[in-house]
Amino acid sequence: MNAKNRAQMYAFLSKMFATVLDEKLIGELKNDRAILELVLDDEVEWFVTTPLSELEEALNVDFSSLFLMHSLPIESSILDDKEEVLVGLQNPVMQFYFEHGYELNLTKSELQAPDHLSLECAFMQNLILKNEVEAQRAFLQKHLLNWAPMYLLGIANMAQTPFYRELCALGAEYIIADYEGLC
């Protein structure tokens, strides 16, 4: 996969795991058959034929249940025995960002943890666009691969909608495949 497509995939994953989907984004997804086929495979018709308001409610309940109530998609809370979210430079992910010139302003974001899955995917997008291949490998090895695939596969089993079940599986598979493609 070329760099542009890799960056777009990480941007997509970042957006999907950031927050609940609004009506506008769901409408855009309904009109993008290629994305739906990538994510949903055999469940595209479910997404396309479900009325927008019903789909929005189902997706937002599922997102909230999966990523807000049951388990936060935050590296330090998943890997730390105390389930603490590390902030600032005490967080190894934040140190990695700092070392690679990535400025993260959490005050303008609903995501208050630098190691949130959405932000880690956005960082990978940034590294790809800057063509920093060694940093990409290192970040995947030290961070994303250590927790995201296992987390996403576990969460996929809890998903109530085909969209989040398949999105989580896609995210896990993509992160692993992307690393293998870099090696």
CSV table of N, CA and C in Angstrom, one decimal, residues 57-120:
chain,number,residue,atom,x,y,z
A,57,GLU,N,-28.5,6.5,16.4
A,57,GLU,CA,-28.7,6.1,17.8
A,57,GLU,C,-28.0,4.8,18.1
A,58,ALA,N,-28.1,3.8,17.2
A,58,ALA,CA,-27.5,2.5,17.4
A,58,ALA,C,-26.0,2.6,17.5
A,59,LEU,N,-25.4,3.4,16.5
A,59,LEU,CA,-24.0,3.5,16.5
A,59,LEU,C,-23.5,4.3,17.7
A,60,ASN,N,-24.2,5.3,18.1
A,60,ASN,CA,-23.7,6.1,19.3
A,60,ASN,C,-23.8,5.4,20.6
A,61,VAL,N,-24.9,4.6,20.7
A,61,VAL,CA,-25.0,3.8,21.9
A,61,VAL,C,-23.9,2.7,22.0
A,62,ASP,N,-23.6,2.1,20.8
A,62,ASP,CA,-22.5,1.1,20.7
A,62,ASP,C,-21.2,1.8,21.0
A,63,PHE,N,-20.9,2.9,20.4
A,63,PHE,CA,-19.6,3.6,20.7
A,63,PHE,C,-19.5,3.9,22.1
A,64,SER,N,-20.5,4.5,22.7
A,64,SER,CA,-20.4,4.9,24.1
A,64,SER,C,-20.2,3.7,25.0
A,65,SER,N,-20.9,2.6,24.7
A,65,SER,CA,-20.8,1.4,25.5
A,65,SER,C,-19.4,0.8,25.4
A,66,LEU,N,-18.9,0.8,24.2
A,66,LEU,CA,-17.5,0.2,24.0
A,66,LEU,C,-16.4,1.0,24.5
A,67,PHE,N,-16.4,2.3,24.1
A,67,PHE,CA,-15.2,3.1,24.2
A,67,PHE,C,-15.3,4.1,25.4
A,68,LEU,N,-16.4,4.3,26.0
A,68,LEU,CA,-16.5,5.2,27.1
A,68,LEU,C,-16.9,4.5,28.4
A,69,MET,N,-17.8,3.6,28.4
A,69,MET,CA,-18.2,2.9,29.6
A,69,MET,C,-17.4,1.7,30.0
A,70,HIS,N,-17.2,0.8,29.0
A,70,HIS,CA,-16.5,-0.5,29.4
A,70,HIS,C,-15.0,-0.4,29.4
A,71,SER,N,-14.4,0.3,28.5
A,71,SER,CA,-13.0,0.3,28.4
A,71,SER,C,-12.5,1.4,27.5
A,72,LEU,N,-11.7,2.3,28.1
A,72,LEU,CA,-11.2,3.5,27.3
A,72,LEU,C,-10.1,3.0,26.4
A,73,PRO,N,-10.1,3.5,25.1
A,73,PRO,CA,-9.1,3.1,24.2
A,73,PRO,C,-7.8,3.9,24.4
A,74,ILE,N,-7.2,3.8,25.6
A,74,ILE,CA,-6.1,4.5,26.0
A,74,ILE,C,-5.0,3.6,26.4
A,75,GLU,N,-3.8,3.7,25.7
A,75,GLU,CA,-2.7,2.7,25.9
A,75,GLU,C,-2.3,2.6,27.4
A,76,SER,N,-2.1,3.7,28.1
A,76,SER,CA,-1.6,3.6,29.5
A,76,SER,C,-2.7,3.0,30.4
A,77,SER,N,-3.9,3.2,30.2
A,77,SER,CA,-4.9,2.6,31.0
A,77,SER,C,-5.1,1.1,30.7
A,78,ILE,N,-4.8,0.7,29.5
A,78,ILE,CA,-4.9,-0.8,29.1
A,78,ILE,C,-3.7,-1.5,29.6
A,79,LEU,N,-2.5,-0.9,29.5
A,79,LEU,CA,-1.2,-1.6,29.8
A,79,LEU,C,-0.8,-1.5,31.3
A,80,ASP,N,-1.3,-0.5,32.0
A,80,ASP,CA,-0.9,-0.2,33.4
A,80,ASP,C,-1.9,-1.0,34.3
A,81,ASP,N,-1.3,-1.7,35.2
A,81,ASP,CA,-2.0,-2.5,36.2
A,81,ASP,C,-3.0,-1.7,37.0
A,82,LYS,N,-2.7,-0.5,37.2
A,82,LYS,CA,-3.5,0.4,38.0
A,82,LYS,C,-4.6,1.1,37.2
A,83,GLU,N,-4.6,0.8,35.9
A,83,GLU,CA,-5.6,1.5,35.0
A,83,GLU,C,-5.6,3.0,35.1
A,84,GLU,N,-4.3,3.5,35.3
A,84,GLU,CA,-4.2,5.0,35.3
A,84,GLU,C,-3.9,5.5,33.9
A,85,VAL,N,-4.4,6.7,33.6
A,85,VAL,CA,-4.1,7.4,32.4
A,85,VAL,C,-2.9,8.3,32.7
A,86,LEU,N,-1.8,8.1,32.0
A,86,LEU,CA,-0.6,9.0,32.2
A,86,LEU,C,-0.7,10.2,31.3
A,87,VAL,N,-0.4,11.3,31.9
A,87,VAL,CA,-0.5,12.6,31.1
A,87,VAL,C,0.9,13.2,31.1
A,88,GLY,N,1.0,14.2,30.2
A,88,GLY,CA,2.3,15.0,30.2
A,88,GLY,C,3.4,14.1,29.7
A,89,LEU,N,4.7,14.6,30.0
A,89,LEU,CA,5.8,13.8,29.6
A,89,LEU,C,6.1,12.5,30.4
A,90,GLN,N,5.3,12.3,31.5
A,90,GLN,CA,5.4,11.0,32.2
A,90,GLN,C,4.9,9.9,31.3
A,91,ASN,N,4.1,10.3,30.3
A,91,ASN,CA,3.5,9.3,29.4
A,91,ASN,C,4.5,9.0,28.3
A,92,PRO,N,4.9,7.7,28.1
A,92,PRO,CA,5.9,7.4,27.1
A,92,PRO,C,5.5,7.8,25.7
A,93,VAL,N,4.2,7.8,25.4
A,93,VAL,CA,3.7,8.2,24.1
A,93,VAL,C,3.9,9.6,23.8
A,94,MET,N,3.7,10.4,24.9
A,94,MET,CA,3.9,11.9,24.8
A,94,MET,C,5.4,12.2,24.6
A,95,GLN,N,6.2,11.4,25.2
A,95,GLN,CA,7.7,11.5,25.0
A,95,GLN,C,8.0,11.2,23.6
A,96,PHE,N,7.5,10.2,23.0
A,96,PHE,CA,7.7,9.8,21.6
A,96,PHE,C,7.3,11.0,20.7
A,97,TYR,N,6.1,11.5,20.9
A,97,TYR,CA,5.6,12.7,20.1
A,97,TYR,C,6.6,13.8,20.2
A,98,PHE,N,7.0,14.1,21.4
A,98,PHE,CA,7.9,15.3,21.6
A,98,PHE,C,9.2,15.0,20.9
A,99,GLU,N,9.8,13.8,21.0
A,99,GLU,CA,11.0,13.5,20.3
A,99,GLU,C,11.0,13.6,18.8
A,100,HIS,N,9.8,13.5,18.3
A,100,HIS,CA,9.6,13.5,16.8
A,100,HIS,C,8.9,14.8,16.3
A,101,GLY,N,8.9,15.8,17.2
A,101,GLY,CA,8.4,17.1,16.8
A,101,GLY,C,6.9,17.2,16.6
A,102,TYR,N,6.2,16.3,17.2
A,102,TYR,CA,4.7,16.3,17.0
A,102,TYR,C,4.1,17.1,18.2
A,103,GLU,N,3.5,18.2,17.9
A,103,GLU,CA,2.9,19.0,19.0
A,103,GLU,C,1.4,18.6,19.2
A,104,LEU,N,1.1,18.3,20.4
A,104,LEU,CA,-0.2,17.8,20.7
A,104,LEU,C,-0.9,18.8,21.7
A,105,ASN,N,-1.9,19.4,21.3
A,105,ASN,CA,-2.6,20.4,22.2
A,105,ASN,C,-3.9,19.8,22.6
A,106,LEU,N,-3.9,19.2,23.8
A,106,LEU,CA,-5.0,18.5,24.3
A,106,LEU,C,-6.1,19.4,24.8
A,107,THR,N,-5.8,20.7,25.0
A,107,THR,CA,-6.8,21.6,25.5
A,107,THR,C,-7.9,21.9,24.4
A,108,LYS,N,-7.6,21.6,23.2
A,108,LYS,CA,-8.5,21.8,22.1
A,108,LYS,C,-9.2,20.5,21.7
A,109,SER,N,-9.1,19.5,22.5
A,109,SER,CA,-9.6,18.2,22.1
A,109,SER,C,-10.5,17.6,23.3
A,110,GLU,N,-11.4,16.9,22.9
A,110,GLU,CA,-12.2,16.1,23.9
A,110,GLU,C,-11.4,15.0,24.4
A,111,LEU,N,-10.4,14.5,23.7
A,111,LEU,CA,-9.6,13.4,24.1
A,111,LEU,C,-8.5,13.9,25.0
A,112,GLN,N,-8.6,13.6,26.2
A,112,GLN,CA,-7.7,14.2,27.2
A,112,GLN,C,-6.4,13.3,27.5
A,113,ALA,N,-6.2,12.3,26.8
A,113,ALA,CA,-5.1,11.4,27.0
A,113,ALA,C,-4.2,11.4,25.7
A,114,PRO,N,-2.9,11.6,25.8
A,114,PRO,CA,-2.1,11.6,24.6
A,114,PRO,C,-2.0,10.3,23.9
A,115,ASP,N,-2.3,9.2,24.7
A,115,ASP,CA,-2.2,7.9,24.2
A,115,ASP,C,-3.5,7.2,23.8
A,116,HIS,N,-4.5,8.1,23.5
A,116,HIS,CA,-5.8,7.6,23.1
A,116,HIS,C,-5.6,7.0,21.7
A,117,LEU,N,-6.3,5.9,21.4
A,117,LEU,CA,-6.1,5.3,20.1
A,117,LEU,C,-6.3,6.2,18.9
A,118,SER,N,-7.2,7.1,19.0
A,118,SER,CA,-7.4,8.1,17.9
A,118,SER,C,-6.2,9.0,17.7
A,119,LEU,N,-5.6,9.4,18.8
A,119,LEU,CA,-4.4,10.3,18.6
A,119,LEU,C,-3.2,9.5,18.2
A,120,GLU,N,-3.1,8.2,18.6
A,120,GLU,CA,-1.9,7.4,18.1
A,120,GLU,C,-2.1,7.2,16.6
